[in-house]
Amino acid sequence: MKSSESRLGQWPLLAEAARRDRLGQALLLVGDEKGCQSAATALARWRLCEGSGEEACNCRSCRRQLDAHPDMRHVRPETKTIRLASVQQAVASSQSAPLWSPMTVLWFDPVTAMTLEAETALLKSLEEPEATTQYLLTAERRDQVLPTVVSRCQIVHLQGSIRASRPFRPEYLADRGRDLQEDLTAAAEAVRGRYLQRPDPRLLELFDVLVEAHGGIDRNLNQELTRETVAMWWRQTVGPD
Ligand SMILES: [Zn+2]
């Protein structure tokens, strides 16, 4: 199992998902350009690594410049747009086994630069992905991406996940004026902190509930139900405080 601690350590939810082998094959990273660049680079590095996945790894893949890696396809706009041919070429090249790494990484940077034709071709390949392909899609806002593409991806909100420890209080869940997604991120971070101090397996279950709830909001899961379910789990696992 690869270590996710140092490469993905800046993004606790991503690191935890990676550690538990829950990282999706297609990830839509949503955030500003700088945030997307650093998260996508870290994820690509982590997937391409032939060793432990640690920051200090010195394997052949980690030594190679990212864009010069034989299993890396970093697809960027030629002028203003990413065209159909570029997507087709990247997808076709991922259909044969990777040369060095466990996975081929396709990074569409940003997915919002794609022409509609190109995005439709991407959608087709997301419907039947090769087991050895990691898709990374970056976008400033998720509503700029085709909903059919969004529905094929695990969505990662980069804003808010960088702050390592924000306070979380269970009563926040009952407050409809608060941003539920941000509170769930803070709650997951709090649970992770508790688990590191006291490795109770029930905390891992709670963590899963929080991660699933976080993803569920993007699939328009009923927010009221999410608030109630998470609050119930929290009471049962952590207690009223
Ligand atoms: Zn390595």
mmCIF file of C-alpha atoms and ligand atoms in Angstrom:
data_model
loop_
_atom_site.group_PDB
_atom_site.id
_atom_site.type_symbol
_atom_site.label_atom_id
_atom_site.label_comp_id
_atom_site.label_asym_id
_atom_site.label_seq_id
_atom_site.Cartn_x
_atom_site.Cartn_y
_atom_site.Cartn_z
ATOM 1 C CA MET A 1 0.000 0.000 0.000
ATOM 2 C CA LYS A 2 1.319 3.388 -0.957
ATOM 3 C CA SER A 3 1.821 5.981 1.718
ATOM 4 C CA SER A 4 -0.349 9.026 1.110
ATOM 5 C CA GLU A 5 0.839 10.996 4.107
ATOM 6 C CA SER A 6 3.426 13.310 2.705
ATOM 7 C CA ARG A 7 2.336 13.787 -0.908
ATOM 8 C CA LEU A 8 -1.336 14.331 -0.130
ATOM 9 C CA GLY A 9 -0.949 15.466 3.469
ATOM 10 C CA GLN A 10 -2.065 18.985 2.610
ATOM 11 C CA TRP A 11 -5.533 17.641 1.706
ATOM 12 C CA PRO A 12 -6.721 15.541 4.646
ATOM 13 C CA LEU A 13 -9.806 14.172 2.884
ATOM 14 C CA LEU A 14 -7.860 13.133 -0.206
ATOM 15 C CA ALA A 15 -5.123 11.598 1.923
ATOM 16 C CA GLU A 16 -7.660 9.648 3.958
ATOM 17 C CA ALA A 17 -9.538 8.486 0.856
ATOM 18 C CA ALA A 18 -6.230 7.369 -0.691
ATOM 19 C CA ARG A 19 -5.148 5.600 2.486
ATOM 20 C CA ARG A 20 -8.431 3.689 2.573
ATOM 21 C CA ASP A 21 -8.320 2.937 -1.155
ATOM 22 C CA ARG A 22 -11.426 5.038 -1.762
ATOM 23 C CA LEU A 23 -9.917 7.429 -4.248
ATOM 24 C CA GLY A 24 -12.008 7.534 -7.417
ATOM 25 C CA GLN A 25 -10.560 6.707 -10.808
ATOM 26 C CA ALA A 26 -12.071 9.953 -12.101
ATOM 27 C CA LEU A 27 -11.545 12.988 -9.898
ATOM 28 C CA LEU A 28 -12.981 16.427 -10.569
ATOM 29 C CA LEU A 29 -10.897 18.933 -8.637
ATOM 30 C CA VAL A 30 -12.802 22.154 -8.067
ATOM 31 C CA GLY A 31 -10.979 25.256 -6.930
ATOM 32 C CA ASP A 32 -8.899 28.221 -8.021
ATOM 33 C CA GLU A 33 -6.108 27.642 -10.510
ATOM 34 C CA LYS A 34 -3.316 27.548 -7.957
ATOM 35 C CA GLY A 35 -5.155 25.068 -5.745
ATOM 36 C CA CYS A 36 -6.010 22.853 -8.716
ATOM 37 C CA GLN A 37 -2.439 22.871 -9.993
ATOM 38 C CA SER A 38 -0.920 21.811 -6.706
ATOM 39 C CA ALA A 39 -3.537 19.157 -5.913
ATOM 40 C CA ALA A 40 -3.490 17.660 -9.429
ATOM 41 C CA THR A 41 0.315 17.622 -9.452
ATOM 42 C CA ALA A 42 0.420 15.883 -6.070
ATOM 43 C CA LEU A 43 -2.174 13.322 -7.160
ATOM 44 C CA ALA A 44 -0.395 12.646 -10.455
ATOM 45 C CA ARG A 45 2.913 12.226 -8.636
ATOM 46 C CA TRP A 46 1.312 9.920 -6.124
ATOM 47 C CA ARG A 47 -0.281 7.727 -8.800
ATOM 48 C CA LEU A 48 2.833 7.595 -10.976
ATOM 49 C CA CYS A 49 5.237 6.749 -8.155
ATOM 50 C CA GLU A 50 6.723 3.267 -8.421
ATOM 51 C CA GLY A 51 7.791 3.252 -4.769
ATOM 52 C CA SER A 52 6.213 4.251 -1.491
ATOM 53 C CA GLY A 53 4.484 7.417 -2.678
ATOM 54 C CA GLU A 54 6.351 9.513 -0.126
ATOM 55 C CA GLU A 55 7.479 13.017 -0.954
ATOM 56 C CA ALA A 56 11.124 12.002 -0.562
ATOM 57 C CA CYS A 57 10.804 9.010 -2.892
ATOM 58 C CA ASN A 58 13.641 8.734 -5.363
ATOM 59 C CA CYS A 59 12.212 6.162 -7.771
ATOM 60 C CA ARG A 60 12.572 6.500 -11.534
ATOM 61 C CA SER A 61 9.097 8.034 -11.863
ATOM 62 C CA CYS A 62 9.576 10.555 -9.047
ATOM 63 C CA ARG A 63 12.891 11.683 -10.502
ATOM 64 C CA ARG A 64 11.361 12.279 -13.931
ATOM 65 C CA GLN A 65 9.906 15.699 -14.703
ATOM 66 C CA LEU A 66 6.129 15.310 -14.537
ATOM 67 C CA ASP A 67 5.272 16.389 -18.072
ATOM 68 C CA ALA A 68 8.111 14.261 -19.469
ATOM 69 C CA HIS A 69 6.914 11.090 -17.732
ATOM 70 C CA PRO A 70 5.944 8.386 -20.258
ATOM 71 C CA ASP A 71 2.650 7.634 -18.446
ATOM 72 C CA MET A 72 1.587 11.246 -17.943
ATOM 73 C CA ARG A 73 -0.778 12.991 -20.391
ATOM 74 C CA HIS A 74 -1.174 16.605 -19.364
ATOM 75 C CA VAL A 75 -3.771 17.950 -21.789
ATOM 76 C CA ARG A 76 -3.886 21.747 -21.968
ATOM 77 C CA PRO A 77 -5.512 24.158 -24.401
ATOM 78 C CA GLU A 78 -3.639 24.550 -27.669
ATOM 79 C CA THR A 79 -4.785 28.112 -28.142
ATOM 80 C CA LYS A 80 -7.908 28.698 -26.123
ATOM 81 C CA THR A 81 -9.607 25.348 -26.273
ATOM 82 C CA ILE A 82 -8.893 21.685 -25.730
ATOM 83 C CA ARG A 83 -10.011 20.035 -28.930
ATOM 84 C CA LEU A 84 -11.512 16.685 -29.740
ATOM 85 C CA ALA A 85 -8.281 15.368 -31.303
ATOM 86 C CA SER A 86 -6.274 16.036 -28.115
ATOM 87 C CA VAL A 87 -8.793 14.174 -25.987
ATOM 88 C CA GLN A 88 -8.975 11.262 -28.416
ATOM 89 C CA GLN A 89 -5.203 11.016 -28.545
ATOM 90 C CA ALA A 90 -4.843 11.038 -24.742
ATOM 91 C CA VAL A 91 -7.615 8.487 -24.258
ATOM 92 C CA ALA A 92 -6.241 6.206 -26.997
ATOM 93 C CA SER A 93 -2.783 6.241 -25.414
ATOM 94 C CA SER A 94 -4.250 5.165 -22.066
ATOM 95 C CA GLN A 95 -5.716 2.046 -23.639
ATOM 96 C CA SER A 96 -2.396 0.224 -23.624
ATOM 97 C CA ALA A 97 -0.680 -0.692 -20.364
ATOM 98 C CA PRO A 98 1.383 2.022 -18.664
ATOM 99 C CA LEU A 99 5.096 1.807 -19.386
ATOM 100 C CA TRP A 100 6.592 2.531 -15.973
ATOM 101 C CA SER A 101 3.883 3.253 -13.438
ATOM 102 C CA PRO A 102 0.928 1.415 -11.946
ATOM 103 C CA MET A 103 -1.414 3.841 -13.716
ATOM 104 C CA THR A 104 -1.536 6.218 -16.658
ATOM 105 C CA VAL A 105 -2.586 9.691 -15.580
ATOM 106 C CA LEU A 106 -4.757 11.844 -17.861
ATOM 107 C CA TRP A 107 -5.008 15.422 -16.616
ATOM 108 C CA PHE A 108 -7.427 17.702 -18.444
ATOM 109 C CA ASP A 109 -6.309 21.142 -17.423
ATOM 110 C CA PRO A 110 -8.850 22.680 -17.240
ATOM 111 C CA VAL A 111 -11.782 20.528 -18.323
ATOM 112 C CA THR A 112 -13.719 23.775 -18.835
ATOM 113 C CA ALA A 113 -11.510 24.642 -21.837
ATOM 114 C CA MET A 114 -12.856 21.658 -23.758
ATOM 115 C CA THR A 115 -15.033 22.098 -26.778
ATOM 116 C CA LEU A 116 -18.411 20.395 -26.418
ATOM 117 C CA GLU A 117 -17.265 17.702 -28.861
ATOM 118 C CA ALA A 118 -14.149 17.072 -26.785
ATOM 119 C CA GLU A 119 -16.100 16.926 -23.541
ATOM 120 C CA THR A 120 -18.541 14.445 -25.061
ATOM 121 C CA ALA A 121 -15.635 12.222 -26.120
ATOM 122 C CA LEU A 122 -14.260 12.426 -22.589
ATOM 123 C CA LEU A 123 -17.661 11.428 -21.228
ATOM 124 C CA LYS A 124 -17.653 8.310 -23.414
ATOM 125 C CA SER A 125 -14.279 7.222 -22.077
ATOM 126 C CA LEU A 126 -15.383 7.933 -18.479
ATOM 127 C CA GLU A 127 -18.252 5.530 -19.012
ATOM 128 C CA GLU A 128 -15.847 2.639 -19.647
ATOM 129 C CA PRO A 129 -12.521 3.590 -18.110
ATOM 130 C CA GLU A 130 -9.461 1.347 -18.337
ATOM 131 C CA ALA A 131 -8.635 -0.023 -14.882
ATOM 132 C CA THR A 132 -5.164 1.505 -15.109
ATOM 133 C CA THR A 133 -6.246 5.055 -15.945
ATOM 134 C CA GLN A 134 -6.486 7.873 -13.437
ATOM 135 C CA TYR A 135 -8.514 10.811 -14.725
ATOM 136 C CA LEU A 136 -7.849 14.223 -13.237
ATOM 137 C CA LEU A 137 -10.213 16.999 -14.291
ATOM 138 C CA THR A 138 -9.688 20.492 -12.992
ATOM 139 C CA ALA A 139 -12.230 23.312 -13.006
ATOM 140 C CA GLU A 140 -12.795 26.566 -11.218
ATOM 141 C CA ARG A 141 -16.488 25.852 -10.751
ATOM 142 C CA ARG A 142 -18.330 22.575 -11.109
ATOM 143 C CA ASP A 143 -21.335 24.183 -12.811
ATOM 144 C CA GLN A 144 -19.046 24.884 -15.787
ATOM 145 C CA VAL A 145 -18.690 21.151 -16.392
ATOM 146 C CA LEU A 146 -21.299 19.005 -18.182
ATOM 147 C CA PRO A 147 -23.542 17.439 -15.510
ATOM 148 C CA THR A 148 -23.118 14.044 -17.186
ATOM 149 C CA VAL A 149 -19.346 14.352 -16.764
ATOM 150 C CA VAL A 150 -19.721 15.554 -13.161
ATOM 151 C CA SER A 151 -21.871 12.538 -12.351
ATOM 152 C CA ARG A 152 -19.048 10.198 -13.430
ATOM 153 C CA CYS A 153 -16.513 11.838 -11.125
ATOM 154 C CA GLN A 154 -15.671 11.972 -7.466
ATOM 155 C CA ILE A 155 -15.751 15.674 -6.692
ATOM 156 C CA VAL A 156 -13.032 17.249 -4.592
ATOM 157 C CA HIS A 157 -13.595 20.785 -3.335
ATOM 158 C CA LEU A 158 -10.180 22.239 -2.740
ATOM 159 C CA GLN A 159 -11.192 25.402 -0.953
ATOM 160 C CA GLY A 160 -11.640 24.718 2.696
ATOM 161 C CA SER A 161 -9.859 21.408 2.643
ATOM 162 C CA ILE A 162 -6.473 23.065 2.970
ATOM 163 C CA ARG A 163 -7.091 24.553 6.385
ATOM 164 C CA ALA A 164 -5.931 21.795 8.666
ATOM 165 C CA SER A 165 -8.004 22.361 11.782
ATOM 166 C CA ARG A 166 -11.138 24.406 11.950
ATOM 167 C CA PRO A 167 -13.404 24.068 14.916
ATOM 168 C CA PHE A 168 -16.383 21.816 14.542
ATOM 169 C CA ARG A 169 -19.285 21.576 16.935
ATOM 170 C CA PRO A 170 -22.097 19.032 16.466
ATOM 171 C CA GLU A 171 -24.742 21.709 16.974
ATOM 172 C CA TYR A 172 -23.529 23.348 13.750
ATOM 173 C CA LEU A 173 -25.345 20.547 11.927
ATOM 174 C CA ALA A 174 -28.715 21.856 13.032
ATOM 175 C CA ASP A 175 -27.934 25.378 11.775
ATOM 176 C CA ARG A 176 -29.330 25.630 8.235
ATOM 177 C CA GLY A 177 -27.606 28.958 7.702
ATOM 178 C CA ARG A 178 -24.189 27.310 7.758
ATOM 179 C CA ASP A 179 -22.396 25.743 4.792
ATOM 180 C CA LEU A 180 -22.981 22.034 5.367
ATOM 181 C CA GLN A 181 -20.166 20.956 3.088
ATOM 182 C CA GLU A 182 -17.612 23.053 4.972
ATOM 183 C CA ASP A 183 -18.884 21.747 8.290
ATOM 184 C CA LEU A 184 -18.593 18.165 7.062
ATOM 185 C CA THR A 185 -15.000 18.789 6.013
ATOM 186 C CA ALA A 186 -14.206 20.264 9.425
ATOM 187 C CA ALA A 187 -16.007 17.361 11.115
ATOM 188 C CA ALA A 188 -14.003 14.812 9.103
ATOM 189 C CA GLU A 189 -10.781 16.553 10.082
ATOM 190 C CA ALA A 190 -11.856 16.536 13.731
ATOM 191 C CA VAL A 191 -12.631 12.812 13.546
ATOM 192 C CA ARG A 192 -9.268 12.137 11.969
ATOM 193 C CA GLY A 193 -7.572 14.017 14.809
ATOM 194 C CA ARG A 194 -9.510 12.003 17.379
ATOM 195 C CA TYR A 195 -8.623 8.746 15.631
ATOM 196 C CA LEU A 196 -4.928 9.575 15.724
ATOM 197 C CA GLN A 197 -5.217 10.036 19.495
ATOM 198 C CA ARG A 198 -7.503 7.066 20.074
ATOM 199 C CA PRO A 199 -7.684 4.477 17.251
ATOM 200 C CA ASP A 200 -11.299 3.433 17.766
ATOM 201 C CA PRO A 201 -12.624 1.668 14.611
ATOM 202 C CA ARG A 202 -16.005 3.344 15.120
ATOM 203 C CA LEU A 203 -14.318 6.645 14.326
ATOM 204 C CA LEU A 204 -13.341 5.254 10.918
ATOM 205 C CA GLU A 205 -16.978 4.369 10.291
ATOM 206 C CA LEU A 206 -17.962 7.887 11.257
ATOM 207 C CA PHE A 207 -15.274 9.197 8.931
ATOM 208 C CA ASP A 208 -16.790 7.177 6.067
ATOM 209 C CA VAL A 209 -20.228 8.560 6.869
ATOM 210 C CA LEU A 210 -18.838 12.100 6.707
ATOM 211 C CA VAL A 211 -16.993 11.513 3.432
ATOM 212 C CA GLU A 212 -20.060 9.921 1.874
ATOM 213 C CA ALA A 213 -22.291 12.730 3.098
ATOM 214 C CA HIS A 214 -19.820 15.256 1.708
ATOM 215 C CA GLY A 215 -19.964 13.553 -1.704
ATOM 216 C CA GLY A 216 -23.734 13.112 -1.421
ATOM 217 C CA ILE A 217 -24.347 16.840 -1.340
ATOM 218 C CA ASP A 218 -22.939 17.031 -4.817
ATOM 219 C CA ARG A 219 -25.380 14.399 -5.933
ATOM 220 C CA ASN A 220 -28.167 16.554 -4.496
ATOM 221 C CA LEU A 221 -28.756 14.343 -1.510
ATOM 222 C CA ASN A 222 -31.400 15.830 0.737
ATOM 223 C CA GLN A 223 -29.551 18.238 3.026
ATOM 224 C CA GLU A 224 -31.989 17.926 5.930
ATOM 225 C CA LEU A 225 -31.604 14.166 5.933
ATOM 226 C CA THR A 226 -27.829 14.509 5.767
ATOM 227 C CA ARG A 227 -27.816 16.882 8.748
ATOM 228 C CA GLU A 228 -29.928 14.503 10.805
ATOM 229 C CA THR A 229 -28.042 11.346 9.832
ATOM 230 C CA VAL A 230 -24.629 12.827 10.506
ATOM 231 C CA ALA A 231 -25.778 14.308 13.832
ATOM 232 C CA MET A 232 -27.091 10.895 14.881
ATOM 233 C CA TRP A 233 -23.817 9.169 13.981
ATOM 234 C CA TRP A 234 -21.866 11.839 15.772
ATOM 235 C CA ARG A 235 -23.911 11.406 18.983
ATOM 236 C CA GLN A 236 -23.508 7.628 18.875
ATOM 237 C CA THR A 237 -19.774 7.657 18.173
ATOM 238 C CA VAL A 238 -18.338 10.749 19.794
ATOM 239 C CA GLY A 239 -21.031 11.672 22.293
ATOM 240 C CA PRO A 240 -22.827 14.947 22.910
ATOM 241 C CA ASP A 241 -19.633 16.944 23.326
HETATM 242 ZN ZN ZN B 1 8.454 7.316 -6.320
#
